[in-house]
């Protein structure tokens, strides 16, 4: 019979591993990959983070294609459970910027909408891929931003009642 160490190694070898890539889209403009350089965004502007996860090692031994290979090894759970994931985008001060549940990270790009930070200058956001069933099976990547100050127009005060 297999030893406890053999069972543990078999379980660990069946865990999925993903590689995250992210790029920022601001309005109709596309920035390059977030890892290459910081995307320039205007403060408090509406942004979209496009996340692509590549499957480095598929779950289970079935190559990741069959339904059985997407199941979590959980012998004490009362029914079969498939892997589920959360994409979490946060700022360095702990603010949650975006949160989205996905069933398979490798299914295609996922879009997360968020507001750019209000303070101009360099900002580092953190993107987490969090498993909903195995504690510690999380991955993260840093998304650098260069937050540009929005030039405010000086309001022209018009005289009331035709006074100059």
Tab-separated table of N, CA and C in Angstrom:
chain	number	residue	atom	x	y	z
A	1	UNK	N	0.833	-1.201	0.000
A	1	UNK	CA	0.000	0.000	0.000
A	1	UNK	C	0.874	1.260	0.000
A	2	UNK	N	0.373	2.314	-0.652
A	2	UNK	CA	1.161	3.555	-0.700
A	2	UNK	C	1.267	4.199	0.688
A	3	UNK	N	2.453	4.738	0.949
A	3	UNK	CA	2.674	5.396	2.234
A	3	UNK	C	1.981	6.758	2.243
A	4	UNK	N	1.936	7.363	3.408
A	4	UNK	CA	1.314	8.677	3.530
A	4	UNK	C	2.093	9.720	2.716
A	5	UNK	N	3.416	9.598	2.677
A	5	UNK	CA	4.246	10.521	1.898
A	5	UNK	C	3.952	10.370	0.402
A	6	UNK	N	3.752	9.151	-0.070
A	6	UNK	CA	3.418	8.916	-1.478
A	6	UNK	C	2.069	9.553	-1.829
A	7	UNK	N	1.106	9.413	-0.918
A	7	UNK	CA	-0.207	10.023	-1.142
A	7	UNK	C	-0.100	11.548	-1.211
A	8	UNK	N	0.712	12.110	-0.320
A	8	UNK	CA	0.911	13.552	-0.294
A	8	UNK	C	1.557	14.043	-1.589
A	9	UNK	N	2.586	13.337	-2.043
A	9	UNK	CA	3.254	13.708	-3.293
A	9	UNK	C	2.306	13.600	-4.480
A	10	UNK	N	1.489	12.555	-4.501
A	10	UNK	CA	0.507	12.386	-5.579
A	10	UNK	C	-0.494	13.550	-5.580
A	11	UNK	N	-0.941	13.939	-4.406
A	11	UNK	CA	-1.883	15.066	-4.281
A	11	UNK	C	-1.246	16.375	-4.747
A	12	UNK	N	-0.032	16.644	-4.284
A	12	UNK	CA	0.656	17.887	-4.639
A	12	UNK	C	0.934	17.950	-6.138
A	13	UNK	N	1.264	16.816	-6.747
A	13	UNK	CA	1.533	16.795	-8.187
A	13	UNK	C	0.263	17.050	-8.993
A	14	UNK	N	-0.896	16.842	-8.382
A	14	UNK	CA	-2.154	17.061	-9.080
A	14	UNK	C	-2.706	18.461	-8.949
A	15	UNK	N	-2.033	19.344	-8.201
A	15	UNK	CA	-2.519	20.719	-8.041
A	15	UNK	C	-2.246	21.531	-9.303
A	16	UNK	N	-3.187	22.360	-9.713
A	16	UNK	CA	-2.967	23.170	-10.908
A	16	UNK	C	-2.019	24.338	-10.624
A	17	UNK	N	-1.282	24.754	-11.636
A	17	UNK	CA	-0.401	25.915	-11.549
A	17	UNK	C	-0.703	26.807	-12.745
A	18	UNK	N	-0.946	28.085	-12.464
A	18	UNK	CA	-1.250	29.056	-13.507
A	18	UNK	C	-0.211	30.156	-13.505
A	19	UNK	N	-0.010	30.763	-14.675
A	19	UNK	CA	0.831	31.943	-14.792
A	19	UNK	C	-0.078	33.101	-15.175
A	20	UNK	N	-0.013	34.204	-14.414
A	20	UNK	CA	-0.878	35.357	-14.651
A	20	UNK	C	-0.189	36.408	-15.505
A	21	UNK	N	-0.952	36.979	-16.432
A	21	UNK	CA	-0.508	38.135	-17.201
A	21	UNK	C	-1.640	39.150	-17.150
A	22	UNK	N	-1.286	40.421	-17.043
A	22	UNK	CA	-2.314	41.451	-16.938
A	22	UNK	C	-1.907	42.663	-17.750
A	23	UNK	N	-2.904	43.327	-18.325
A	23	UNK	CA	-2.652	44.587	-19.025
A	23	UNK	C	-3.805	45.533	-18.702
A	24	UNK	N	-3.499	46.811	-18.695
A	24	UNK	CA	-4.484	47.842	-18.374
A	24	UNK	C	-5.048	48.413	-19.659
A	25	UNK	N	-6.366	48.570	-19.676
A	25	UNK	CA	-7.024	49.298	-20.760
A	25	UNK	C	-7.666	50.533	-20.148
A	26	UNK	N	-7.382	51.673	-20.727
A	26	UNK	CA	-7.987	52.918	-20.278
A	26	UNK	C	-8.743	53.485	-21.460
A	27	UNK	N	-10.053	53.639	-21.303
A	27	UNK	CA	-10.936	54.065	-22.380
A	27	UNK	C	-10.647	53.206	-23.605
A	28	UNK	N	-10.337	53.783	-24.760
A	28	UNK	CA	-10.098	52.984	-25.956
A	28	UNK	C	-8.609	52.677	-26.149
A	29	UNK	N	-7.759	53.190	-25.262
A	29	UNK	CA	-6.314	53.001	-25.414
A	29	UNK	C	-5.875	51.753	-24.677
A	30	UNK	N	-4.950	51.046	-25.260
A	30	UNK	CA	-4.426	49.839	-24.621
A	30	UNK	C	-2.988	50.082	-24.206
A	31	UNK	N	-2.700	49.688	-22.990
A	31	UNK	CA	-1.326	49.753	-22.519
A	31	UNK	C	-0.711	48.376	-22.724
A	32	UNK	N	0.607	48.314	-22.667
A	32	UNK	CA	1.292	47.044	-22.844
A	32	UNK	C	1.128	46.171	-21.615
A	33	UNK	N	1.797	45.018	-21.604
A	33	UNK	CA	1.714	44.147	-20.441
A	33	UNK	C	2.141	44.889	-19.181
A	34	UNK	N	1.456	44.651	-18.099
A	34	UNK	CA	1.719	45.372	-16.857
A	34	UNK	C	3.125	45.100	-16.336
A	35	UNK	N	3.664	43.938	-16.621
A	35	UNK	CA	5.000	43.621	-16.119
A	35	UNK	C	6.084	44.398	-16.875
A	36	UNK	N	5.819	44.762	-18.124
A	36	UNK	CA	6.838	45.407	-18.940
A	36	UNK	C	7.113	46.828	-18.444
A	37	UNK	N	6.067	47.584	-18.160
A	37	UNK	CA	6.232	48.944	-17.668
A	37	UNK	C	4.919	49.378	-17.038
A	38	UNK	N	4.985	50.483	-16.337
A	38	UNK	CA	3.781	50.983	-15.679
A	38	UNK	C	2.870	51.632	-16.716
A	39	UNK	N	1.604	51.282	-16.681
A	39	UNK	CA	0.625	51.897	-17.570
A	39	UNK	C	0.311	53.289	-17.034
A	40	UNK	N	0.203	54.261	-17.930
A	40	UNK	CA	-0.122	55.629	-17.533
A	40	UNK	C	-1.640	55.791	-17.544
A	41	UNK	N	-2.189	56.195	-16.399
A	41	UNK	CA	-3.627	56.411	-16.267
A	41	UNK	C	-3.863	57.742	-15.565
A	42	UNK	N	-5.007	58.363	-15.857
A	42	UNK	CA	-5.357	59.598	-15.163
A	42	UNK	C	-5.982	59.260	-13.824
A	43	UNK	N	-5.732	60.112	-12.835
A	43	UNK	CA	-6.253	59.847	-11.500
A	43	UNK	C	-7.774	59.733	-11.513
A	44	UNK	N	-8.272	58.768	-10.790
A	44	UNK	CA	-9.696	58.481	-10.620
A	44	UNK	C	-10.429	58.169	-11.928
A	45	UNK	N	-9.678	57.757	-12.973
A	45	UNK	CA	-10.327	57.394	-14.244
A	45	UNK	C	-10.792	55.944	-14.186
A	46	UNK	N	-11.755	55.614	-15.027
A	46	UNK	CA	-12.272	54.242	-15.092
A	46	UNK	C	-11.293	53.403	-15.914
A	47	UNK	N	-10.806	52.317	-15.345
A	47	UNK	CA	-9.818	51.461	-16.004
A	47	UNK	C	-10.347	50.033	-16.067
A	48	UNK	N	-9.760	49.264	-16.970
A	48	UNK	CA	-10.082	47.845	-17.076
A	48	UNK	C	-8.764	47.074	-17.065
A	49	UNK	N	-8.685	46.090	-16.187
A	49	UNK	CA	-7.538	45.203	-16.148
A	49	UNK	C	-7.943	43.916	-16.848
A	50	UNK	N	-7.232	43.583	-17.921
A	50	UNK	CA	-7.510	42.351	-18.665
A	50	UNK	C	-6.514	41.303	-18.190
A	51	UNK	N	-7.042	40.229	-17.604
A	51	UNK	CA	-6.210	39.194	-16.991
A	51	UNK	C	-6.284	37.923	-17.830
A	52	UNK	N	-5.115	37.386	-18.144
A	52	UNK	CA	-5.017	36.109	-18.848
A	52	UNK	C	-4.194	35.170	-17.987
A	53	UNK	N	-4.747	33.992	-17.748
A	53	UNK	CA	-4.039	32.981	-16.961
A	53	UNK	C	-3.711	31.805	-17.873
A	54	UNK	N	-2.429	31.486	-17.953
A	54	UNK	CA	-2.006	30.327	-18.747
A	54	UNK	C	-1.814	29.152	-17.803
A	55	UNK	N	-2.269	28.015	-18.238
A	55	UNK	CA	-2.158	26.797	-17.445
A	55	UNK	C	-0.756	26.219	-17.616
A	56	UNK	N	0.051	26.292	-16.564
A	56	UNK	CA	1.408	25.748	-16.594
A	56	UNK	C	1.367	24.250	-16.314
A	57	UNK	N	0.575	23.866	-15.300
A	57	UNK	CA	0.400	22.452	-14.968
A	57	UNK	C	-1.081	22.212	-14.716
A	58	UNK	N	-1.726	21.382	-15.539
A	58	UNK	CA	-3.158	21.135	-15.362
A	58	UNK	C	-3.445	20.353	-14.085
A	59	UNK	N	-4.648	20.539	-13.540
A	59	UNK	CA	-4.996	19.777	-12.334
A	59	UNK	C	-5.151	18.295	-12.630
A	60	UNK	N	-4.842	17.468	-11.683
A	60	UNK	CA	-5.015	16.022	-11.834
A	60	UNK	C	-4.074	15.426	-12.848
A	61	UNK	N	-4.304	14.192	-13.172
A	61	UNK	CA	-3.436	13.502	-14.125
A	61	UNK	C	-4.094	13.367	-15.490
A	62	UNK	N	-5.306	13.898	-15.645
A	62	UNK	CA	-6.031	13.739	-16.899
A	62	UNK	C	-5.750	14.812	-17.922
A	63	UNK	N	-4.743	15.675	-17.674
A	63	UNK	CA	-4.389	16.684	-18.650
A	63	UNK	C	-5.251	17.925	-18.594
A	64	UNK	N	-6.198	18.013	-17.678
A	64	UNK	CA	-6.976	19.225	-17.514
A	64	UNK	C	-8.182	19.327	-18.415
A	65	UNK	N	-8.387	18.401	-19.316
A	65	UNK	CA	-9.498	18.502	-20.266
A	65	UNK	C	-10.770	17.841	-19.739
A	66	UNK	N	-10.631	16.725	-19.051
A	66	UNK	CA	-11.818	16.003	-18.595
A	66	UNK	C	-12.370	16.633	-17.327
A	67	UNK	N	-13.639	16.391	-17.094
A	67	UNK	CA	-14.306	16.930	-15.910
A	67	UNK	C	-13.675	16.373	-14.627
A	68	UNK	N	-13.290	15.099	-14.647
A	68	UNK	CA	-12.708	14.481	-13.459
A	68	UNK	C	-11.391	15.135	-13.076
A	69	UNK	N	-10.612	15.594	-14.044
A	69	UNK	CA	-9.314	16.187	-13.736
A	69	UNK	C	-9.461	17.586	-13.149
A	70	UNK	N	-10.643	18.216	-13.263
A	70	UNK	CA	-10.867	19.539	-12.672
A	70	UNK	C	-11.395	19.425	-11.243
A	71	UNK	N	-11.537	18.203	-10.754
A	71	UNK	CA	-12.061	17.993	-9.410
A	71	UNK	C	-10.944	18.087	-8.378
A	72	UNK	N	-11.315	18.616	-7.236
A	72	UNK	CA	-10.400	18.770	-6.115
A	72	UNK	C	-10.273	17.439	-5.390
A	73	UNK	N	-9.060	17.128	-4.949
A	73	UNK	CA	-8.882	15.945	-4.114
A	73	UNK	C	-9.339	16.310	-2.712
A	74	UNK	N	-10.535	15.861	-2.346
A	74	UNK	CA	-11.130	16.152	-1.038
A	74	UNK	C	-11.891	14.917	-0.576
A	75	UNK	N	-11.183	13.896	-0.105
A	75	UNK	CA	-11.829	12.623	0.221
A	75	UNK	C	-12.866	12.710	1.345
A	76	UNK	N	-12.778	13.723	2.208
A	76	UNK	CA	-13.735	13.827	3.311
A	76	UNK	C	-14.894	14.764	3.001
A	77	UNK	N	-14.889	15.376	1.811
A	77	UNK	CA	-16.000	16.246	1.423
A	77	UNK	C	-17.128	15.362	0.904
A	78	UNK	N	-18.367	15.743	1.153
A	78	UNK	CA	-19.508	14.860	0.891
A	78	UNK	C	-19.893	14.698	-0.581
A	79	UNK	N	-19.367	15.539	-1.476
A	79	UNK	CA	-19.673	15.388	-2.902
A	79	UNK	C	-18.495	15.898	-3.729
A	80	UNK	N	-18.428	15.543	-5.020
A	80	UNK	CA	-17.315	16.034	-5.847
A	80	UNK	C	-17.312	17.561	-5.922
A	81	UNK	N	-16.131	18.144	-5.863
A	81	UNK	CA	-15.971	19.597	-5.893
A	81	UNK	C	-14.966	19.950	-6.971
A	82	UNK	N	-15.350	20.878	-7.845
A	82	UNK	CA	-14.428	21.352	-8.877
A	82	UNK	C	-13.715	22.609	-8.391
A	83	UNK	N	-12.534	22.843	-8.956
A	83	UNK	CA	-11.782	24.042	-8.612
A	83	UNK	C	-12.587	25.270	-9.014
A	84	UNK	N	-12.571	26.271	-8.174
A	84	UNK	CA	-13.159	27.566	-8.460
A	84	UNK	C	-12.149	28.628	-8.043
A	85	UNK	N	-12.267	29.812	-8.611
A	85	UNK	CA	-11.231	30.826	-8.403
A	85	UNK	C	-11.857	32.202	-8.222
A	86	UNK	N	-11.126	33.063	-7.532
A	86	UNK	CA	-11.468	34.464	-7.385
A	86	UNK	C	-10.290	35.276	-7.915
A	87	UNK	N	-10.586	36.310	-8.695
A	87	UNK	CA	-9.582	37.304	-9.059
A	87	UNK	C	-9.821	38.501	-8.148
A	88	UNK	N	-8.785	38.910	-7.442
A	88	UNK	CA	-8.892	39.998	-6.472
A	88	UNK	C	-7.837	41.044	-6.825
A	89	UNK	N	-8.278	42.294	-7.004
A	89	UNK	CA	-7.359	43.395	-7.297
A	89	UNK	C	-7.391	44.352	-6.124
A	90	UNK	N	-6.210	44.647	-5.575
A	90	UNK	CA	-6.141	45.518	-4.416
A	90	UNK	C	-5.019	46.527	-4.525
A	91	UNK	N	-5.165	47.610	-3.760
A	91	UNK	CA	-4.143	48.654	-3.691
A	91	UNK	C	-3.215	48.360	-2.515
A	92	UNK	N	-2.074	49.036	-2.467
A	92	UNK	CA	-1.089	48.776	-1.412
A	92	UNK	C	-1.591	49.181	-0.028
A	93	UNK	N	-2.594	50.070	0.032
A	93	UNK	CA	-3.134	50.482	1.331
A	93	UNK	C	-4.226	49.535	1.831
A	94	UNK	N	-4.469	48.436	1.100
A	94	UNK	CA	-5.453	47.452	1.523
A	94	UNK	C	-6.833	47.647	0.914
A	95	UNK	N	-7.009	48.663	0.079
A	95	UNK	CA	-8.311	48.913	-0.536
A	95	UNK	C	-8.602	47.865	-1.602
A	96	UNK	N	-9.805	47.308	-1.561
A	96	UNK	CA	-10.258	46.355	-2.568
A	96	UNK	C	-10.760	47.142	-3.776
A	97	UNK	N	-10.170	46.908	-4.953
A	97	UNK	CA	-10.538	47.643	-6.158
A	97	UNK	C	-11.476	46.851	-7.059
A	98	UNK	N	-11.284	45.532	-7.125
A	98	UNK	CA	-12.131	44.692	-7.984
A	98	UNK	C	-12.098	43.263	-7.461
A	99	UNK	N	-13.206	42.552	-7.694
A	99	UNK	CA	-13.342	41.178	-7.249
A	99	UNK	C	-14.240	40.467	-8.246
A	100	UNK	N	-13.803	39.298	-8.726
A	100	UNK	CA	-14.610	38.551	-9.691
A	100	UNK	C	-14.383	37.060	-9.498
A	101	UNK	N	-15.470	36.302	-9.502
A	101	UNK	CA	-15.389	34.840	-9.395
A	101	UNK	C	-15.336	34.254	-10.800
A	102	UNK	N	-14.426	33.312	-10.999
A	102	UNK	CA	-14.309	32.648	-12.297
A	102	UNK	C	-14.226	31.140	-12.064
A	103	UNK	N	-14.693	30.379	-13.031
A	103	UNK	CA	-14.663	28.923	-12.877
A	103	UNK	C	-13.358	28.329	-13.376
A	104	UNK	N	-12.838	28.855	-14.473
A	104	UNK	CA	-11.578	28.351	-15.007
A	104	UNK	C	-10.738	29.524	-15.496
A	105	UNK	N	-9.609	29.779	-14.853
A	105	UNK	CA	-8.772	30.896	-15.281
A	105	UNK	C	-8.295	30.775	-16.727
A	106	UNK	N	-8.127	29.552	-17.217
A	106	UNK	CA	-7.600	29.352	-18.560
A	106	UNK	C	-8.684	29.444	-19.635
A	107	UNK	N	-9.921	29.761	-19.255
A	107	UNK	CA	-11.029	29.809	-20.219
A	107	UNK	C	-10.918	30.991	-21.179
A	108	UNK	N	-10.101	31.956	-20.866
A	108	UNK	CA	-9.936	33.129	-21.720
A	108	UNK	C	-9.729	34.360	-20.861
A	109	UNK	N	-9.480	35.500	-21.504
A	109	UNK	CA	-9.231	36.724	-20.739
A	109	UNK	C	-10.445	37.119	-19.893
A	110	UNK	N	-10.159	37.652	-18.718
A	110	UNK	CA	-11.185	38.152	-17.810
A	110	UNK	C	-10.948	39.634	-17.602
A	111	UNK	N	-12.023	40.410	-17.615
A	111	UNK	CA	-11.921	41.865	-17.481
A	111	UNK	C	-12.394	42.295	-16.097
A	112	UNK	N	-11.558	43.083	-15.422
A	112	UNK	CA	-11.892	43.642	-14.114
A	112	UNK	C	-11.929	45.160	-14.230
A	113	UNK	N	-13.063	45.779	-13.930
A	113	UNK	CA	-13.189	47.242	-13.971
A	113	UNK	C	-12.852	47.807	-12.598
A	114	UNK	N	-12.138	48.927	-12.600
A	114	UNK	CA	-11.785	49.584	-11.332
A	114	UNK	C	-11.484	51.050	-11.588
A	115	UNK	N	-11.527	51.834	-10.529
A	115	UNK	CA	-11.178	53.254	-10.615
A	115	UNK	C	-9.697	53.403	-10.267
A	116	UNK	N	-8.993	54.196	-11.073
A	116	UNK	CA	-7.572	54.437	-10.818
A	116	UNK	C	-7.421	55.175	-9.487
A	117	UNK	N	-6.274	55.037	-8.834
A	117	UNK	CA	-6.054	55.746	-7.570
A	117	UNK	C	-6.192	57.259	-7.743
A	118	UNK	N	-6.547	57.939	-6.652
A	118	UNK	CA	-6.744	59.390	-6.705
A	118	UNK	C	-5.447	60.165	-6.571
A	119	UNK	N	-4.453	59.587	-5.917
A	119	UNK	CA	-3.191	60.284	-5.707
A	119	UNK	C	-2.272	60.103	-6.902
A	120	UNK	N	-1.788	61.224	-7.489
A	120	UNK	CA	-0.868	61.105	-8.626
A	120	UNK	C	0.480	60.534	-8.190
A	121	UNK	N	1.172	59.916	-9.157
A	121	UNK	CA	2.477	59.325	-8.886
A	121	UNK	C	2.462	57.834	-9.179
A	122	UNK	N	3.481	57.147	-8.723
A	122	UNK	CA	3.603	55.701	-8.965
A	122	UNK	C	2.725	54.934	-7.979
A	123	UNK	N	2.014	53.949	-8.482
A	123	UNK	CA	1.182	53.091	-7.629
A	123	UNK	C	1.401	51.642	-8.024
A	124	UNK	N	1.363	50.769	-7.048
A	124	UNK	CA	1.495	49.334	-7.303
A	124	UNK	C	0.212	48.659	-6.845
A	125	UNK	N	-0.481	48.026	-7.768
A	125	UNK	CA	-1.656	47.246	-7.439
A	125	UNK	C	-1.236	45.781	-7.381
A	126	UNK	N	-1.967	44.984	-6.625
A	126	UNK	CA	-1.675	43.560	-6.528
A	126	UNK	C	-2.878	42.779	-7.031
A	127	UNK	N	-2.630	41.860	-7.946
A	127	UNK	CA	-3.664	40.982	-8.482
A	127	UNK	C	-3.432	39.588	-7.912
A	128	UNK	N	-4.481	39.051	-7.275
A	128	UNK	CA	-4.428	37.718	-6.692
A	128	UNK	C	-5.343	36.783	-7.458
A	129	UNK	N	-4.892	35.572	-7.684
A	129	UNK	CA	-5.731	34.475	-8.148
A	129	UNK	C	-5.859	33.550	-6.947
A	130	UNK	N	-7.070	33.471	-6.371
A	130	UNK	CA	-7.289	32.769	-5.117
A	130	UNK	C	-8.186	31.563	-5.353
A	131	UNK	N	-7.758	30.414	-4.891
A	131	UNK	CA	-8.558	29.197	-4.990
A	131	UNK	C	-9.688	29.251	-3.969
A	132	UNK	N	-10.865	28.770	-4.360
A	132	UNK	CA	-11.992	28.755	-3.419
A	132	UNK	C	-12.060	27.447	-2.634
A	133	UNK	N	-11.102	26.548	-2.860
A	133	UNK	CA	-11.217	25.254	-2.195
A	133	UNK	C	-9.928	24.762	-1.544
A	134	UNK	N	-8.785	25.297	-1.919
A	134	UNK	CA	-7.539	24.837	-1.307
A	134	UNK	C	-6.793	26.049	-0.761
A	135	UNK	N	-6.671	26.081	0.531
A	135	UNK	CA	-6.008	27.193	1.201
A	135	UNK	C	-4.526	27.215	0.819
A	136	UNK	N	-4.047	28.402	0.443
A	136	UNK	CA	-2.643	28.554	0.088
A	136	UNK	C	-2.334	28.328	-1.381
A	137	UNK	N	-3.316	27.943	-2.168
A	137	UNK	CA	-3.099	27.718	-3.605
A	137	UNK	C	-3.375	29.029	-4.348
A	138	UNK	N	-2.772	30.095	-3.861
A	138	UNK	CA	-2.997	31.430	-4.410
A	138	UNK	C	-1.767	31.857	-5.192
A	139	UNK	N	-2.001	32.709	-6.180
A	139	UNK	CA	-0.896	33.279	-6.930
A	139	UNK	C	-1.132	34.768	-7.039
A	140	UNK	N	-0.058	35.524	-7.166
A	140	UNK	CA	-0.216	36.973	-7.271
A	140	UNK	C	0.792	37.545	-8.247
A	141	UNK	N	0.434	38.718	-8.745
A	141	UNK	CA	1.333	39.477	-9.604
A	141	UNK	C	1.121	40.946	-9.296
A	142	UNK	N	2.126	41.734	-9.566
A	142	UNK	CA	2.060	43.169	-9.308
A	142	UNK	C	1.713	43.892	-10.600
A	143	UNK	N	0.838	44.889	-10.489
A	143	UNK	CA	0.423	45.700	-11.629
A	143	UNK	C	0.860	47.132	-11.354
A	144	UNK	N	1.969	47.596	-11.975
A	144	UNK	CA	2.428	48.962	-11.733
A	144	UNK	C	1.621	49.980	-12.549
A	145	UNK	N	1.332	51.112	-11.935
A	145	UNK	CA	0.607	52.196	-12.599
A	145	UNK	C	1.363	53.499	-12.402
A	146	UNK	N	1.293	54.365	-13.392
A	146	UNK	CA	1.771	55.731	-13.245
A	146	UNK	C	0.523	56.605	-13.312
A	147	UNK	N	0.127	57.147	-12.183
A	147	UNK	CA	-1.107	57.919	-12.089
A	147	UNK	C	-0.788	59.370	-12.414
A	148	UNK	N	-1.423	59.874	-13.480
A	148	UNK	CA	-1.192	61.238	-13.939
A	148	UNK	C	-2.229	62.179	-13.352
A	149	UNK	N	-1.795	63.383	-13.024
A	149	UNK	CA	-2.701	64.383	-12.465
A	149	UNK	C	-3.582	64.944	-13.570
A	150	UNK	N	-4.861	65.073	-13.281
A	150	UNK	CA	-5.803	65.635	-14.240
A	150	UNK	C	-5.748	67.150	-14.110
A	151	UNK	N	-5.529	67.824	-15.222
A	151	UNK	CA	-5.497	69.284	-15.194
A	151	UNK	C	-6.924	69.794	-15.098
A	152	UNK	N	-7.164	70.582	-14.080
A	152	UNK	CA	-8.514	71.119	-13.884
A	152	UNK	C	-8.622	72.467	-14.556
A	153	UNK	N	-9.732	72.681	-15.199
A	153	UNK	CA	-9.965	73.960	-15.860
A	153	UNK	C	-10.426	74.974	-14.813
A	154	UNK	N	-9.954	76.198	-14.936
A	154	UNK	CA	-10.356	77.258	-14.019
A	154	UNK	C	-11.744	77.722	-14.448
A	155	UNK	N	-12.669	77.667	-13.517
A	155	UNK	CA	-14.041	78.071	-13.842
A	155	UNK	C	-14.103	79.585	-13.968
A	156	UNK	N	-14.761	80.020	-15.004
A	156	UNK	CA	-14.916	81.451	-15.236
A	156	UNK	C	-16.204	81.892	-14.550
A	157	UNK	N	-16.083	82.880	-13.693
A	157	UNK	CA	-17.249	83.362	-12.965
A	157	UNK	C	-17.905	84.447	-13.806
A	158	UNK	N	-19.154	84.230	-14.112
A	158	UNK	CA	-19.899	85.203	-14.907
A	158	UNK	C	-20.631	86.166	-13.984
A	159	UNK	N	-20.659	87.426	-14.340
A	159	UNK	CA	-21.373	88.387	-13.502
A	159	UNK	C	-22.882	88.136	-13.546
A	160	UNK	N	-23.549	88.384	-12.429
A	160	UNK	CA	-24.992	88.218	-12.348
A	160	UNK	C	-25.709	89.469	-12.826
A	161	UNK	N	-26.882	89.328	-13.350
A	161	UNK	CA	-27.766	90.427	-13.779
A	161	UNK	C	-27.089	91.402	-14.733
A	162	UNK	N	-26.185	90.920	-15.534
A	162	UNK	CA	-25.559	91.785	-16.547
A	162	UNK	C	-24.512	92.719	-15.996
A	163	UNK	N	-24.158	92.628	-14.695
A	163	UNK	CA	-23.107	93.479	-14.143
A	163	UNK	C	-21.763	93.018	-14.669
A	164	UNK	N	-20.873	93.955	-14.904
A	164	UNK	CA	-19.535	93.594	-15.373
A	164	UNK	C	-18.533	93.705	-14.292
